[in-house]
Amino acid sequence: MNVFRLCGDLSHLLAIIILLVKMWKTQSCAGISGKSQVLFALVFTTRYLDLFTVFFSVYNTVMKVIFLTASYATVYLIFLKFKGSYDRENDSFRVEFLLVPVAGLSFLENYDFTPLEILWTFSIYLESVAILPQLFMISKTGEAETITTHYLFFLGLYRALYIVNWVWRYHFEGFSDKIAIVAGVVQTIFFCDFFYLYFTKVLKGKKLSLPMPV
């Protein structure tokens, strides 16, 4: 494992910790898209179906368990523990517009036409667009809490670091995963505008605000 993948994993883990701590400390899930978190839980569920059948390393197994547990804990907090603060009205992105094409693409573009491989491919494609309900929610409300922007920053940084990891592996190991690379680039592109606002506003102590959609 190279340092870019390790840093990417740690950035991903930090993003989830920030989100969980934010909700627990404030006893609220205000500003968090429940739909995005359900999609992420679905991503990890379909990706890690081999948890009990394939062993790569202790690190790999531990990280799988952590991401699965954390994703379902997040969903629990939003829809059960703190459901009174869930902004259902503004979390209105039509997720079927993501799930249907992602499912179709998973059947058309994969490495092996087997159930596990199709579901793994589905998870890769879905992860690239799972953040869209959250970004849509921010654009709809017009602003985001600072702690929420930190969560989004580290989530985007995780994917950006993974792109560097793939470049490293291709250069030094001759390894290439076209599906993961394309999906990762697409996901990073969705974060580009947010990264700009994060560096020009949030890091200068200003609240991130976006124009309200017409």
mmCIF file of C-alpha atoms in Angstrom:
data_model
loop_
_atom_site.group_PDB
_atom_site.id
_atom_site.type_symbol
_atom_site.label_atom_id
_atom_site.label_comp_id
_atom_site.label_asym_id
_atom_site.label_seq_id
_atom_site.Cartn_x
_atom_site.Cartn_y
_atom_site.Cartn_z
ATOM 1 C CA MET A 1 0.000 0.000 0.000
ATOM 2 C CA ASN A 2 1.346 3.421 -0.943
ATOM 3 C CA VAL A 3 1.084 6.586 1.133
ATOM 4 C CA PHE A 4 -1.561 8.145 -1.133
ATOM 5 C CA ARG A 5 -4.011 5.298 -0.602
ATOM 6 C CA LEU A 6 -3.350 5.311 3.134
ATOM 7 C CA CYS A 7 -3.923 9.067 3.324
ATOM 8 C CA GLY A 8 -7.048 8.666 1.192
ATOM 9 C CA ASP A 9 -8.435 6.015 3.549
ATOM 10 C CA LEU A 10 -7.633 8.153 6.595
ATOM 11 C CA SER A 11 -9.257 11.192 4.969
ATOM 12 C CA HIS A 12 -12.372 9.117 4.262
ATOM 13 C CA LEU A 13 -12.421 7.854 7.839
ATOM 14 C CA LEU A 14 -11.947 11.375 9.208
ATOM 15 C CA ALA A 15 -14.869 12.640 7.117
ATOM 16 C CA ILE A 16 -17.173 10.003 8.603
ATOM 17 C CA ILE A 17 -15.934 10.699 12.143
ATOM 18 C CA ILE A 18 -16.536 14.444 11.675
ATOM 19 C CA LEU A 19 -20.092 13.734 10.527
ATOM 20 C CA LEU A 20 -20.897 11.368 13.389
ATOM 21 C CA VAL A 21 -19.359 13.634 16.038
ATOM 22 C CA LYS A 22 -21.204 16.639 14.597
ATOM 23 C CA MET A 23 -24.560 14.897 14.877
ATOM 24 C CA TRP A 24 -23.877 13.454 18.321
ATOM 25 C CA LYS A 25 -22.623 16.712 19.837
ATOM 26 C CA THR A 26 -25.460 18.820 18.434
ATOM 27 C CA GLN A 27 -28.067 16.066 18.862
ATOM 28 C CA SER A 28 -29.199 17.021 15.383
ATOM 29 C CA CYS A 29 -28.825 15.964 11.768
ATOM 30 C CA ALA A 30 -29.837 19.356 10.374
ATOM 31 C CA GLY A 31 -28.137 20.110 7.072
ATOM 32 C CA ILE A 32 -27.247 16.463 6.405
ATOM 33 C CA SER A 33 -28.785 14.639 3.459
ATOM 34 C CA GLY A 34 -30.249 11.366 4.637
ATOM 35 C CA LYS A 35 -30.546 10.279 1.027
ATOM 36 C CA SER A 36 -26.808 10.649 0.439
ATOM 37 C CA GLN A 37 -26.079 8.649 3.586
ATOM 38 C CA VAL A 38 -28.440 5.846 2.526
ATOM 39 C CA LEU A 39 -26.673 5.734 -0.837
ATOM 40 C CA PHE A 40 -23.275 5.501 0.879
ATOM 41 C CA ALA A 41 -24.585 2.668 3.088
ATOM 42 C CA LEU A 42 -25.721 0.918 -0.091
ATOM 43 C CA VAL A 43 -22.273 1.522 -1.618
ATOM 44 C CA PHE A 44 -20.473 -0.205 1.248
ATOM 45 C CA THR A 45 -23.028 -3.022 1.469
ATOM 46 C CA THR A 46 -22.719 -3.984 -2.187
ATOM 47 C CA ARG A 47 -18.938 -3.508 -2.230
ATOM 48 C CA TYR A 48 -18.109 -5.554 0.842
ATOM 49 C CA LEU A 49 -20.245 -8.644 0.266
ATOM 50 C CA ASP A 50 -16.972 -10.602 0.281
ATOM 51 C CA LEU A 51 -16.204 -9.557 3.872
ATOM 52 C CA PHE A 52 -16.586 -13.066 5.273
ATOM 53 C CA THR A 53 -15.380 -15.004 2.221
ATOM 54 C CA VAL A 54 -12.246 -13.214 0.987
ATOM 55 C CA PHE A 55 -9.326 -12.143 3.174
ATOM 56 C CA PHE A 56 -6.736 -9.665 1.894
ATOM 57 C CA SER A 57 -5.243 -8.265 5.088
ATOM 58 C CA VAL A 58 -6.168 -7.302 8.647
ATOM 59 C CA TYR A 59 -6.124 -3.641 7.591
ATOM 60 C CA ASN A 60 -8.515 -4.295 4.706
ATOM 61 C CA THR A 61 -10.944 -6.254 6.869
ATOM 62 C CA VAL A 62 -10.904 -3.724 9.710
ATOM 63 C CA MET A 63 -11.561 -0.824 7.332
ATOM 64 C CA LYS A 64 -14.461 -2.702 5.716
ATOM 65 C CA VAL A 65 -16.067 -3.291 9.117
ATOM 66 C CA ILE A 66 -15.529 0.335 10.156
ATOM 67 C CA PHE A 67 -17.054 1.802 6.992
ATOM 68 C CA LEU A 68 -20.035 -0.563 7.083
ATOM 69 C CA THR A 69 -20.699 0.075 10.769
ATOM 70 C CA ALA A 70 -20.253 3.838 10.482
ATOM 71 C CA SER A 71 -22.505 4.141 7.434
ATOM 72 C CA TYR A 72 -25.370 2.315 9.115
ATOM 73 C CA ALA A 73 -24.806 4.231 12.361
ATOM 74 C CA THR A 74 -25.150 7.463 10.377
ATOM 75 C CA VAL A 75 -28.401 6.287 8.788
ATOM 76 C CA TYR A 76 -29.701 5.269 12.226
ATOM 77 C CA LEU A 77 -28.922 8.681 13.714
ATOM 78 C CA ILE A 78 -30.603 10.536 10.855
ATOM 79 C CA PHE A 79 -33.788 8.510 10.473
ATOM 80 C CA LEU A 80 -34.334 7.272 14.033
ATOM 81 C CA LYS A 81 -32.290 8.903 16.803
ATOM 82 C CA PHE A 82 -32.477 12.496 15.532
ATOM 83 C CA LYS A 83 -35.339 12.171 13.055
ATOM 84 C CA GLY A 84 -37.018 15.255 14.483
ATOM 85 C CA SER A 85 -34.234 17.458 13.082
ATOM 86 C CA TYR A 86 -34.072 15.787 9.669
ATOM 87 C CA ASP A 87 -34.844 18.321 6.934
ATOM 88 C CA ARG A 88 -36.948 16.075 4.737
ATOM 89 C CA GLU A 89 -38.367 18.994 2.765
ATOM 90 C CA ASN A 90 -34.996 20.161 1.450
ATOM 91 C CA ASP A 91 -33.554 16.664 1.075
ATOM 92 C CA SER A 92 -35.618 16.215 -2.060
ATOM 93 C CA PHE A 93 -33.192 14.918 -4.689
ATOM 94 C CA ARG A 94 -34.762 12.162 -6.829
ATOM 95 C CA VAL A 95 -32.361 9.298 -6.102
ATOM 96 C CA GLU A 96 -34.056 7.057 -8.658
ATOM 97 C CA PHE A 97 -32.411 9.241 -11.299
ATOM 98 C CA LEU A 98 -29.097 7.933 -9.936
ATOM 99 C CA LEU A 99 -29.967 4.339 -9.053
ATOM 100 C CA VAL A 100 -31.566 3.337 -12.354
ATOM 101 C CA PRO A 101 -28.757 4.452 -14.709
ATOM 102 C CA VAL A 102 -26.073 3.242 -12.282
ATOM 103 C CA ALA A 103 -27.702 -0.199 -12.106
ATOM 104 C CA GLY A 104 -28.020 -0.344 -15.882
ATOM 105 C CA LEU A 105 -24.407 0.698 -16.419
ATOM 106 C CA SER A 106 -23.250 -1.933 -13.936
ATOM 107 C CA PHE A 107 -24.746 -4.658 -16.124
ATOM 108 C CA LEU A 108 -23.267 -3.172 -19.300
ATOM 109 C CA GLU A 109 -19.768 -2.225 -18.131
ATOM 110 C CA ASN A 110 -18.079 -4.641 -15.727
ATOM 111 C CA TYR A 111 -15.093 -6.969 -15.578
ATOM 112 C CA ASP A 112 -17.017 -10.215 -15.117
ATOM 113 C CA PHE A 113 -20.733 -10.905 -15.517
ATOM 114 C CA THR A 114 -21.230 -12.489 -12.090
ATOM 115 C CA PRO A 115 -23.489 -11.288 -9.239
ATOM 116 C CA LEU A 116 -20.640 -10.228 -6.927
ATOM 117 C CA GLU A 117 -18.729 -8.472 -9.695
ATOM 118 C CA ILE A 118 -21.825 -6.630 -10.931
ATOM 119 C CA LEU A 119 -22.635 -5.502 -7.378
ATOM 120 C CA TRP A 120 -19.031 -4.378 -6.840
ATOM 121 C CA THR A 121 -19.201 -2.394 -10.089
ATOM 122 C CA PHE A 122 -22.552 -0.959 -9.002
ATOM 123 C CA SER A 123 -20.928 0.254 -5.766
ATOM 124 C CA ILE A 124 -18.123 1.996 -7.657
ATOM 125 C CA TYR A 125 -20.498 3.791 -10.007
ATOM 126 C CA LEU A 126 -22.914 4.677 -7.201
ATOM 127 C CA GLU A 127 -20.184 6.132 -4.983
ATOM 128 C CA SER A 128 -19.253 8.571 -7.739
ATOM 129 C CA VAL A 129 -22.713 10.188 -7.580
ATOM 130 C CA ALA A 130 -23.852 9.441 -4.000
ATOM 131 C CA ILE A 131 -22.857 12.916 -2.803
ATOM 132 C CA LEU A 132 -25.207 14.669 -5.244
ATOM 133 C CA PRO A 133 -28.247 14.716 -2.891
ATOM 134 C CA GLN A 134 -26.065 16.436 -0.265
ATOM 135 C CA LEU A 135 -24.769 19.036 -2.727
ATOM 136 C CA PHE A 136 -28.298 19.554 -4.035
ATOM 137 C CA MET A 137 -29.547 20.073 -0.481
ATOM 138 C CA ILE A 138 -26.881 22.721 0.161
ATOM 139 C CA SER A 139 -27.754 24.521 -3.062
ATOM 140 C CA LYS A 140 -31.438 24.403 -2.143
ATOM 141 C CA THR A 141 -30.993 25.803 1.365
ATOM 142 C CA GLY A 142 -28.339 28.255 0.181
ATOM 143 C CA GLU A 143 -25.767 27.530 2.903
ATOM 144 C CA ALA A 144 -24.009 24.872 4.964
ATOM 145 C CA GLU A 145 -22.670 24.717 8.505
ATOM 146 C CA THR A 146 -18.889 24.930 8.795
ATOM 147 C CA ILE A 147 -18.584 21.439 10.274
ATOM 148 C CA THR A 148 -20.597 20.034 7.359
ATOM 149 C CA THR A 149 -18.204 21.679 4.907
ATOM 150 C CA HIS A 150 -15.263 20.052 6.723
ATOM 151 C CA TYR A 151 -16.966 16.685 6.282
ATOM 152 C CA LEU A 152 -17.442 17.327 2.566
ATOM 153 C CA PHE A 153 -13.866 18.548 2.149
ATOM 154 C CA PHE A 154 -12.303 15.415 3.602
ATOM 155 C CA LEU A 155 -14.718 13.243 1.643
ATOM 156 C CA GLY A 156 -13.648 14.949 -1.573
ATOM 157 C CA LEU A 157 -9.990 14.830 -0.558
ATOM 158 C CA TYR A 158 -10.251 11.071 -0.092
ATOM 159 C CA ARG A 159 -11.260 10.596 -3.708
ATOM 160 C CA ALA A 160 -8.667 13.057 -5.008
ATOM 161 C CA LEU A 161 -5.929 11.174 -3.128
ATOM 162 C CA TYR A 162 -7.164 7.910 -4.600
ATOM 163 C CA ILE A 163 -6.687 9.328 -8.093
ATOM 164 C CA VAL A 164 -3.044 10.029 -7.207
ATOM 165 C CA ASN A 165 -2.875 6.483 -5.801
ATOM 166 C CA TRP A 166 -4.032 5.060 -9.150
ATOM 167 C CA VAL A 167 -1.454 7.114 -11.038
ATOM 168 C CA TRP A 168 1.216 5.852 -8.645
ATOM 169 C CA ARG A 169 0.153 2.222 -9.031
ATOM 170 C CA TYR A 170 0.032 2.474 -12.810
ATOM 171 C CA HIS A 171 3.503 4.028 -12.929
ATOM 172 C CA PHE A 172 5.222 1.751 -10.400
ATOM 173 C CA GLU A 173 3.125 -1.438 -10.475
ATOM 174 C CA GLY A 174 1.605 -1.440 -13.954
ATOM 175 C CA PHE A 175 -1.848 -1.746 -12.339
ATOM 176 C CA SER A 176 -4.885 -0.058 -13.861
ATOM 177 C CA ASP A 177 -8.585 -0.214 -12.899
ATOM 178 C CA LYS A 178 -10.413 1.747 -15.568
ATOM 179 C CA ILE A 179 -13.835 1.503 -13.934
ATOM 180 C CA ALA A 180 -12.610 2.825 -10.581
ATOM 181 C CA ILE A 181 -10.483 5.529 -12.203
ATOM 182 C CA VAL A 182 -13.284 6.921 -14.399
ATOM 183 C CA ALA A 183 -15.786 6.828 -11.528
ATOM 184 C CA GLY A 184 -13.263 8.482 -9.216
ATOM 185 C CA VAL A 185 -12.565 11.280 -11.675
ATOM 186 C CA VAL A 186 -16.308 11.898 -12.100
ATOM 187 C CA GLN A 187 -16.748 12.044 -8.321
ATOM 188 C CA THR A 188 -13.855 14.478 -7.922
ATOM 189 C CA ILE A 189 -15.270 16.747 -10.638
ATOM 190 C CA PHE A 190 -18.489 17.086 -8.611
ATOM 191 C CA PHE A 191 -16.399 18.428 -5.732
ATOM 192 C CA CYS A 192 -14.435 21.015 -7.750
ATOM 193 C CA ASP A 193 -16.807 23.956 -7.163
ATOM 194 C CA PHE A 194 -17.066 23.020 -3.509
ATOM 195 C CA PHE A 195 -13.261 22.887 -3.134
ATOM 196 C CA TYR A 196 -13.031 26.414 -4.552
ATOM 197 C CA LEU A 197 -15.621 27.744 -2.103
ATOM 198 C CA TYR A 198 -14.026 25.851 0.771
ATOM 199 C CA PHE A 199 -10.619 27.453 0.232
ATOM 200 C CA THR A 200 -11.918 30.933 -0.590
ATOM 201 C CA LYS A 201 -14.599 31.147 2.111
ATOM 202 C CA VAL A 202 -14.586 28.479 4.823
ATOM 203 C CA LEU A 203 -10.839 28.571 5.499
ATOM 204 C CA LYS A 204 -11.085 32.357 5.791
ATOM 205 C CA GLY A 205 -13.701 32.064 8.514
ATOM 206 C CA LYS A 206 -16.680 32.811 6.296
ATOM 207 C CA LYS A 207 -19.808 30.697 6.097
ATOM 208 C CA LEU A 208 -20.241 28.761 2.891
ATOM 209 C CA SER A 209 -23.274 30.076 1.081
ATOM 210 C CA LEU A 210 -24.628 29.329 -2.345
ATOM 211 C CA PRO A 211 -27.210 31.116 -4.473
ATOM 212 C CA MET A 212 -30.700 29.761 -3.967
ATOM 213 C CA PRO A 213 -32.009 27.836 -6.969
ATOM 214 C CA VAL A 214 -34.709 29.629 -8.932
#
